[in-house]
Amino acid sequence: MIIAVDGPTASGKGTIAKALAAHFGLPHLDTGLLYRAVGLQCARNGGNPDDPADALAACDFPDHLIADPELRSEATGGLASRVSVHPEVRAALYELQRAFATQPGGAVLDGRDIGTVIAPEAEVKLFVTASVPARAERRYDEMRAAGRLADRAQIEADLAARDQRDSARATAPLLQAADATLLDTSLLGREEAIARAITLAEMLSGS
Ligand code: C5P
């Protein structure tokens, strides 16, 4: 069974995807990490993330970059969102994601275009979202818990800018697939959101 979990940043999709993978005993791929690795590698190469050739060259990032703590930073998220605009970059990362999705036994993938582009045949498609203030609040709490300085207004502005860039791009924009089920987590706690996602996945897959 393939489970596709798409949605904007800080919507809870990563937490939900991990929990679904554990519940159904499936491998999980956070596809955002791939775009983050390309963005970070591009910056480290001294390249311009808005330039398609520089961004494409960075798709050759070394495997160990996936474990780099810098990958999780807001700055890297911004770089990821800029390199991910280029169709060349999306094409370069397609095969790896497609192979992961179609492995025997199935998989859970989370991202922006899993249900629309990478695995349109997925049995379960969830589009996880939440309001900008709810997502900013979570990101703020996460940053504070990690001992990092956080400015709530700045976080809200960054999230809105990233949503705008991800939704407006021509290739594989952030979009709810016509056959995806919407899960709005604005008013749900972590455990409630997970429980709701598991119930939906069981219903949709008939398991
Ligand atoms: O999910 P995460 O915030 O880690 O993703 C970082 C950026 O990577 C997103 O803002 C988006 O621009 C890009 N991305 C994408 N397609 C995916 C996953 C992430 O374009 N499947």
Short mmCIF file of N, CA and C in Angstrom, two decimals, residues 83-206:
data_model
loop_
_atom_site.label_atom_id
_atom_site.label_comp_id
_atom_site.label_asym_id
_atom_site.label_seq_id
_atom_site.Cartn_x
_atom_site.Cartn_y
_atom_site.Cartn_z
N VAL A 83 15.17 26.10 -4.74
CA VAL A 83 15.67 25.14 -5.75
C VAL A 83 14.54 24.25 -6.28
N SER A 84 13.50 24.05 -5.46
CA SER A 84 12.44 23.11 -5.86
C SER A 84 11.53 23.67 -6.95
N VAL A 85 11.69 24.96 -7.25
CA VAL A 85 10.91 25.60 -8.32
C VAL A 85 11.34 25.07 -9.70
N HIS A 86 12.61 24.67 -9.83
CA HIS A 86 13.15 24.30 -11.15
C HIS A 86 12.71 22.89 -11.57
N PRO A 87 12.08 22.79 -12.75
CA PRO A 87 11.66 21.45 -13.22
C PRO A 87 12.83 20.48 -13.32
N GLU A 88 14.05 21.00 -13.65
CA GLU A 88 15.24 20.14 -13.78
C GLU A 88 15.52 19.43 -12.46
N VAL A 89 15.36 20.18 -11.35
CA VAL A 89 15.63 19.62 -10.03
C VAL A 89 14.58 18.57 -9.70
N ARG A 90 13.33 18.88 -9.98
CA ARG A 90 12.24 17.93 -9.68
C ARG A 90 12.43 16.64 -10.48
N ALA A 91 12.86 16.79 -11.74
CA ALA A 91 13.08 15.61 -12.58
C ALA A 91 14.23 14.78 -12.02
N ALA A 92 15.29 15.45 -11.57
CA ALA A 92 16.47 14.73 -11.05
C ALA A 92 16.12 13.93 -9.80
N LEU A 93 15.17 14.40 -9.02
CA LEU A 93 14.82 13.71 -7.76
C LEU A 93 13.66 12.73 -7.94
N TYR A 94 13.09 12.70 -9.14
CA TYR A 94 11.88 11.89 -9.38
C TYR A 94 12.12 10.39 -9.19
N GLU A 95 13.15 9.85 -9.87
CA GLU A 95 13.37 8.39 -9.89
C GLU A 95 13.53 7.81 -8.50
N LEU A 96 14.34 8.51 -7.70
CA LEU A 96 14.59 8.03 -6.33
C LEU A 96 13.28 7.94 -5.54
N GLN A 97 12.45 8.97 -5.66
CA GLN A 97 11.17 8.99 -4.92
C GLN A 97 10.22 7.93 -5.47
N ARG A 98 10.21 7.80 -6.79
CA ARG A 98 9.31 6.85 -7.45
C ARG A 98 9.69 5.41 -7.04
N ALA A 99 11.01 5.14 -7.02
CA ALA A 99 11.48 3.80 -6.64
C ALA A 99 11.10 3.52 -5.19
N PHE A 100 11.21 4.52 -4.33
CA PHE A 100 10.85 4.32 -2.92
C PHE A 100 9.36 4.02 -2.80
N ALA A 101 8.56 4.76 -3.56
CA ALA A 101 7.09 4.60 -3.48
C ALA A 101 6.64 3.23 -3.96
N THR A 102 7.33 2.71 -5.00
CA THR A 102 6.85 1.48 -5.64
C THR A 102 7.56 0.24 -5.12
N GLN A 103 8.33 0.34 -4.05
CA GLN A 103 9.01 -0.85 -3.53
C GLN A 103 7.97 -1.88 -3.06
N PRO A 104 8.33 -3.17 -3.14
CA PRO A 104 7.38 -4.20 -2.76
C PRO A 104 6.89 -3.99 -1.33
N GLY A 105 5.59 -4.12 -1.11
CA GLY A 105 5.05 -3.96 0.25
C GLY A 105 4.51 -2.57 0.49
N GLY A 106 5.02 -1.60 -0.27
CA GLY A 106 4.48 -0.25 -0.14
C GLY A 106 5.34 0.67 0.71
N ALA A 107 4.88 1.90 0.88
CA ALA A 107 5.66 2.92 1.58
C ALA A 107 4.79 4.12 1.91
N VAL A 108 5.31 4.93 2.83
CA VAL A 108 4.67 6.21 3.15
C VAL A 108 5.64 7.31 2.70
N LEU A 109 5.15 8.27 1.94
CA LEU A 109 6.00 9.41 1.54
C LEU A 109 5.28 10.68 1.91
N ASP A 110 6.03 11.66 2.42
CA ASP A 110 5.40 12.95 2.64
C ASP A 110 6.13 14.04 1.88
N GLY A 111 5.36 15.03 1.42
CA GLY A 111 5.95 16.11 0.61
C GLY A 111 4.90 17.09 0.15
N ARG A 112 5.03 17.52 -1.12
CA ARG A 112 4.11 18.49 -1.68
C ARG A 112 3.35 17.91 -2.87
N ASP A 113 3.99 16.96 -3.58
CA ASP A 113 3.44 16.48 -4.86
C ASP A 113 3.40 14.96 -4.90
N ILE A 114 3.30 14.31 -3.75
CA ILE A 114 3.33 12.84 -3.74
C ILE A 114 2.04 12.29 -4.38
N GLY A 115 0.90 12.82 -3.95
CA GLY A 115 -0.37 12.32 -4.48
C GLY A 115 -0.67 12.78 -5.90
N THR A 116 0.00 13.86 -6.34
CA THR A 116 -0.29 14.40 -7.67
C THR A 116 0.72 13.92 -8.72
N VAL A 117 2.01 13.82 -8.35
CA VAL A 117 3.05 13.54 -9.36
C VAL A 117 3.81 12.23 -9.08
N ILE A 118 4.29 12.07 -7.86
CA ILE A 118 5.19 10.94 -7.58
C ILE A 118 4.42 9.61 -7.55
N ALA A 119 3.29 9.59 -6.86
CA ALA A 119 2.53 8.34 -6.75
C ALA A 119 1.03 8.64 -6.88
N PRO A 120 0.60 9.03 -8.08
CA PRO A 120 -0.84 9.35 -8.25
C PRO A 120 -1.73 8.14 -8.01
N GLU A 121 -1.13 6.94 -8.04
CA GLU A 121 -1.93 5.71 -7.84
C GLU A 121 -2.05 5.34 -6.35
N ALA A 122 -1.50 6.15 -5.46
CA ALA A 122 -1.51 5.81 -4.01
C ALA A 122 -2.92 5.47 -3.53
N GLU A 123 -3.01 4.41 -2.73
CA GLU A 123 -4.32 3.99 -2.21
C GLU A 123 -4.84 5.00 -1.20
N VAL A 124 -3.92 5.59 -0.44
CA VAL A 124 -4.31 6.56 0.59
C VAL A 124 -3.62 7.88 0.27
N LYS A 125 -4.43 8.94 0.14
CA LYS A 125 -3.86 10.28 -0.10
C LYS A 125 -4.44 11.23 0.92
N LEU A 126 -3.58 11.77 1.73
CA LEU A 126 -4.04 12.77 2.71
C LEU A 126 -3.43 14.11 2.35
N PHE A 127 -4.21 15.17 2.47
CA PHE A 127 -3.68 16.52 2.34
C PHE A 127 -3.82 17.16 3.71
N VAL A 128 -2.68 17.30 4.38
CA VAL A 128 -2.69 17.79 5.76
C VAL A 128 -2.41 19.28 5.75
N THR A 129 -3.29 20.04 6.39
CA THR A 129 -3.07 21.48 6.40
C THR A 129 -3.43 22.06 7.77
N ALA A 130 -3.12 23.32 7.97
CA ALA A 130 -3.49 24.05 9.18
C ALA A 130 -3.34 25.53 8.85
N SER A 131 -4.02 26.37 9.63
CA SER A 131 -3.95 27.81 9.36
C SER A 131 -2.51 28.32 9.57
N VAL A 132 -2.18 29.44 8.94
CA VAL A 132 -0.83 30.00 9.11
C VAL A 132 -0.54 30.30 10.59
N PRO A 133 -1.47 30.95 11.34
CA PRO A 133 -1.16 31.21 12.76
C PRO A 133 -0.92 29.91 13.55
N ALA A 134 -1.69 28.86 13.28
CA ALA A 134 -1.50 27.60 14.01
C ALA A 134 -0.15 26.99 13.69
N ARG A 135 0.25 27.06 12.42
CA ARG A 135 1.54 26.49 12.02
C ARG A 135 2.69 27.33 12.57
N ALA A 136 2.52 28.66 12.59
CA ALA A 136 3.57 29.54 13.12
C ALA A 136 3.75 29.28 14.62
N GLU A 137 2.65 29.06 15.30
CA GLU A 137 2.70 28.79 16.75
C GLU A 137 3.52 27.52 17.03
N ARG A 138 3.28 26.47 16.23
CA ARG A 138 4.02 25.21 16.40
C ARG A 138 5.50 25.41 16.12
N ARG A 139 5.81 26.10 15.04
CA ARG A 139 7.20 26.33 14.68
C ARG A 139 7.89 27.15 15.77
N TYR A 140 7.15 28.13 16.32
CA TYR A 140 7.68 28.98 17.40
C TYR A 140 8.02 28.12 18.63
N ASP A 141 7.08 27.25 19.00
CA ASP A 141 7.30 26.37 20.17
C ASP A 141 8.49 25.44 19.94
N GLU A 142 8.58 24.89 18.71
CA GLU A 142 9.69 23.99 18.37
C GLU A 142 11.03 24.70 18.52
N MET A 143 11.07 25.93 18.00
CA MET A 143 12.34 26.68 18.02
C MET A 143 12.72 27.03 19.45
N ARG A 144 11.71 27.44 20.24
CA ARG A 144 11.98 27.79 21.65
C ARG A 144 12.48 26.55 22.40
N ALA A 145 11.83 25.39 22.13
CA ALA A 145 12.21 24.15 22.81
C ALA A 145 13.64 23.76 22.44
N ALA A 146 14.06 24.12 21.23
CA ALA A 146 15.41 23.80 20.78
C ALA A 146 16.41 24.86 21.24
N GLY A 147 15.92 25.83 22.03
CA GLY A 147 16.80 26.85 22.57
C GLY A 147 17.20 27.90 21.54
N ARG A 148 16.40 28.02 20.46
CA ARG A 148 16.75 29.00 19.43
C ARG A 148 15.89 30.25 19.60
N LEU A 149 16.45 31.37 19.20
CA LEU A 149 15.69 32.62 19.24
C LEU A 149 14.59 32.55 18.19
N ALA A 150 13.40 33.03 18.55
CA ALA A 150 12.32 32.95 17.59
C ALA A 150 11.48 34.21 17.64
N ASP A 151 11.10 34.68 16.47
CA ASP A 151 10.25 35.86 16.37
C ASP A 151 8.97 35.43 15.66
N ARG A 152 7.87 35.46 16.41
CA ARG A 152 6.61 34.92 15.91
C ARG A 152 6.17 35.57 14.58
N ALA A 153 6.28 36.90 14.52
CA ALA A 153 5.82 37.61 13.32
C ALA A 153 6.69 37.22 12.12
N GLN A 154 7.99 37.08 12.38
CA GLN A 154 8.91 36.70 11.30
C GLN A 154 8.59 35.28 10.80
N ILE A 155 8.28 34.38 11.75
CA ILE A 155 7.95 32.99 11.37
C ILE A 155 6.70 32.99 10.50
N GLU A 156 5.69 33.76 10.91
CA GLU A 156 4.43 33.81 10.12
C GLU A 156 4.71 34.33 8.72
N ALA A 157 5.54 35.37 8.63
CA ALA A 157 5.86 35.95 7.31
C ALA A 157 6.61 34.94 6.45
N ASP A 158 7.57 34.21 7.06
CA ASP A 158 8.35 33.21 6.30
C ASP A 158 7.45 32.09 5.80
N LEU A 159 6.53 31.63 6.66
CA LEU A 159 5.63 30.54 6.28
C LEU A 159 4.75 30.97 5.11
N ALA A 160 4.21 32.18 5.21
CA ALA A 160 3.31 32.68 4.16
C ALA A 160 4.08 32.81 2.84
N ALA A 161 5.34 33.27 2.91
CA ALA A 161 6.15 33.44 1.70
C ALA A 161 6.44 32.06 1.08
N ARG A 162 6.74 31.08 1.94
CA ARG A 162 7.06 29.74 1.44
C ARG A 162 5.80 29.11 0.81
N ASP A 163 4.64 29.28 1.45
CA ASP A 163 3.38 28.77 0.89
C ASP A 163 3.15 29.35 -0.49
N GLN A 164 3.36 30.66 -0.57
CA GLN A 164 3.11 31.38 -1.82
C GLN A 164 4.00 30.82 -2.93
N ARG A 165 5.31 30.63 -2.60
CA ARG A 165 6.26 30.14 -3.61
C ARG A 165 5.91 28.70 -4.01
N ASP A 166 5.58 27.87 -3.01
CA ASP A 166 5.28 26.45 -3.29
C ASP A 166 3.98 26.30 -4.09
N SER A 167 3.01 27.19 -3.84
CA SER A 167 1.71 27.06 -4.50
C SER A 167 1.71 27.68 -5.89
N ALA A 168 2.55 28.71 -6.08
CA ALA A 168 2.49 29.46 -7.34
C ALA A 168 3.40 28.90 -8.43
N ARG A 169 4.32 27.98 -8.08
CA ARG A 169 5.26 27.52 -9.10
C ARG A 169 4.54 26.73 -10.19
N ALA A 170 5.14 26.77 -11.40
CA ALA A 170 4.48 26.15 -12.55
C ALA A 170 4.54 24.63 -12.49
N THR A 171 5.69 24.08 -12.02
CA THR A 171 5.86 22.63 -12.01
C THR A 171 5.52 22.06 -10.64
N ALA A 172 4.61 21.08 -10.60
CA ALA A 172 4.25 20.37 -9.37
C ALA A 172 4.00 21.31 -8.19
N PRO A 173 3.06 22.25 -8.32
CA PRO A 173 2.79 23.15 -7.19
C PRO A 173 2.14 22.40 -6.03
N LEU A 174 2.21 23.01 -4.85
CA LEU A 174 1.54 22.46 -3.68
C LEU A 174 0.04 22.53 -3.94
N LEU A 175 -0.58 21.38 -4.04
CA LEU A 175 -1.97 21.33 -4.51
C LEU A 175 -2.62 20.08 -3.92
N GLN A 176 -3.84 20.23 -3.44
CA GLN A 176 -4.54 19.04 -2.96
C GLN A 176 -5.00 18.23 -4.18
N ALA A 177 -4.62 16.96 -4.26
CA ALA A 177 -5.07 16.10 -5.35
C ALA A 177 -6.60 16.01 -5.28
N ALA A 178 -7.23 15.89 -6.44
CA ALA A 178 -8.70 15.86 -6.48
C ALA A 178 -9.24 14.72 -5.62
N ASP A 179 -8.48 13.63 -5.54
CA ASP A 179 -8.96 12.46 -4.78
C ASP A 179 -8.28 12.35 -3.41
N ALA A 180 -7.68 13.44 -2.92
CA ALA A 180 -7.06 13.39 -1.59
C ALA A 180 -8.07 13.81 -0.52
N THR A 181 -7.90 13.27 0.67
CA THR A 181 -8.78 13.63 1.79
C THR A 181 -8.10 14.71 2.61
N LEU A 182 -8.85 15.79 2.89
CA LEU A 182 -8.29 16.92 3.63
C LEU A 182 -8.32 16.64 5.14
N LEU A 183 -7.19 16.89 5.78
CA LEU A 183 -7.13 16.78 7.24
C LEU A 183 -6.59 18.10 7.77
N ASP A 184 -7.46 18.91 8.37
CA ASP A 184 -7.06 20.21 8.92
C ASP A 184 -6.70 20.01 10.38
N THR A 185 -5.42 20.28 10.72
CA THR A 185 -4.96 20.01 12.08
C THR A 185 -4.93 21.28 12.95
N SER A 186 -5.51 22.40 12.44
CA SER A 186 -5.42 23.68 13.19
C SER A 186 -5.87 23.52 14.64
N LEU A 187 -6.95 22.78 14.85
CA LEU A 187 -7.51 22.70 16.20
C LEU A 187 -7.23 21.35 16.87
N LEU A 188 -6.32 20.57 16.27
CA LEU A 188 -6.06 19.24 16.83
C LEU A 188 -4.70 19.20 17.53
N GLY A 189 -4.64 18.48 18.64
CA GLY A 189 -3.35 18.21 19.28
C GLY A 189 -2.65 17.12 18.49
N ARG A 190 -1.36 16.87 18.85
CA ARG A 190 -0.55 15.91 18.12
C ARG A 190 -1.21 14.52 18.07
N GLU A 191 -1.62 14.01 19.24
CA GLU A 191 -2.18 12.65 19.30
C GLU A 191 -3.51 12.55 18.57
N GLU A 192 -4.31 13.61 18.70
CA GLU A 192 -5.61 13.65 18.01
C GLU A 192 -5.43 13.61 16.49
N ALA A 193 -4.45 14.39 16.02
CA ALA A 193 -4.20 14.45 14.57
C ALA A 193 -3.74 13.08 14.07
N ILE A 194 -2.88 12.42 14.85
CA ILE A 194 -2.38 11.10 14.45
C ILE A 194 -3.54 10.09 14.41
N ALA A 195 -4.37 10.11 15.46
CA ALA A 195 -5.50 9.17 15.53
C ALA A 195 -6.45 9.36 14.36
N ARG A 196 -6.71 10.63 14.02
CA ARG A 196 -7.60 10.95 12.91
C ARG A 196 -7.00 10.43 11.59
N ALA A 197 -5.69 10.62 11.42
CA ALA A 197 -5.02 10.17 10.18
C ALA A 197 -5.07 8.65 10.06
N ILE A 198 -4.86 7.95 11.17
CA ILE A 198 -4.88 6.47 11.12
C ILE A 198 -6.29 5.99 10.76
N THR A 199 -7.31 6.59 11.37
CA THR A 199 -8.69 6.20 11.05
C THR A 199 -8.98 6.43 9.57
N LEU A 200 -8.56 7.60 9.05
CA LEU A 200 -8.80 7.90 7.63
C LEU A 200 -8.08 6.89 6.74
N ALA A 201 -6.81 6.59 7.07
CA ALA A 201 -6.03 5.67 6.24
C ALA A 201 -6.65 4.27 6.26
N GLU A 202 -7.13 3.85 7.40
CA GLU A 202 -7.78 2.52 7.50
C GLU A 202 -9.04 2.50 6.64
N MET A 203 -9.80 3.59 6.73
CA MET A 203 -11.04 3.68 5.96
C MET A 203 -10.74 3.66 4.46
N LEU A 204 -9.78 4.49 4.05
CA LEU A 204 -9.48 4.66 2.62
C LEU A 204 -8.86 3.41 2.01
N SER A 205 -8.09 2.66 2.83
CA SER A 205 -7.42 1.47 2.28
C SER A 205 -8.26 0.23 2.48
N GLY A 206 -9.34 0.38 3.25
CA GLY A 206 -10.20 -0.76 3.52
C GLY A 206 -9.53 -1.80 4.41
#
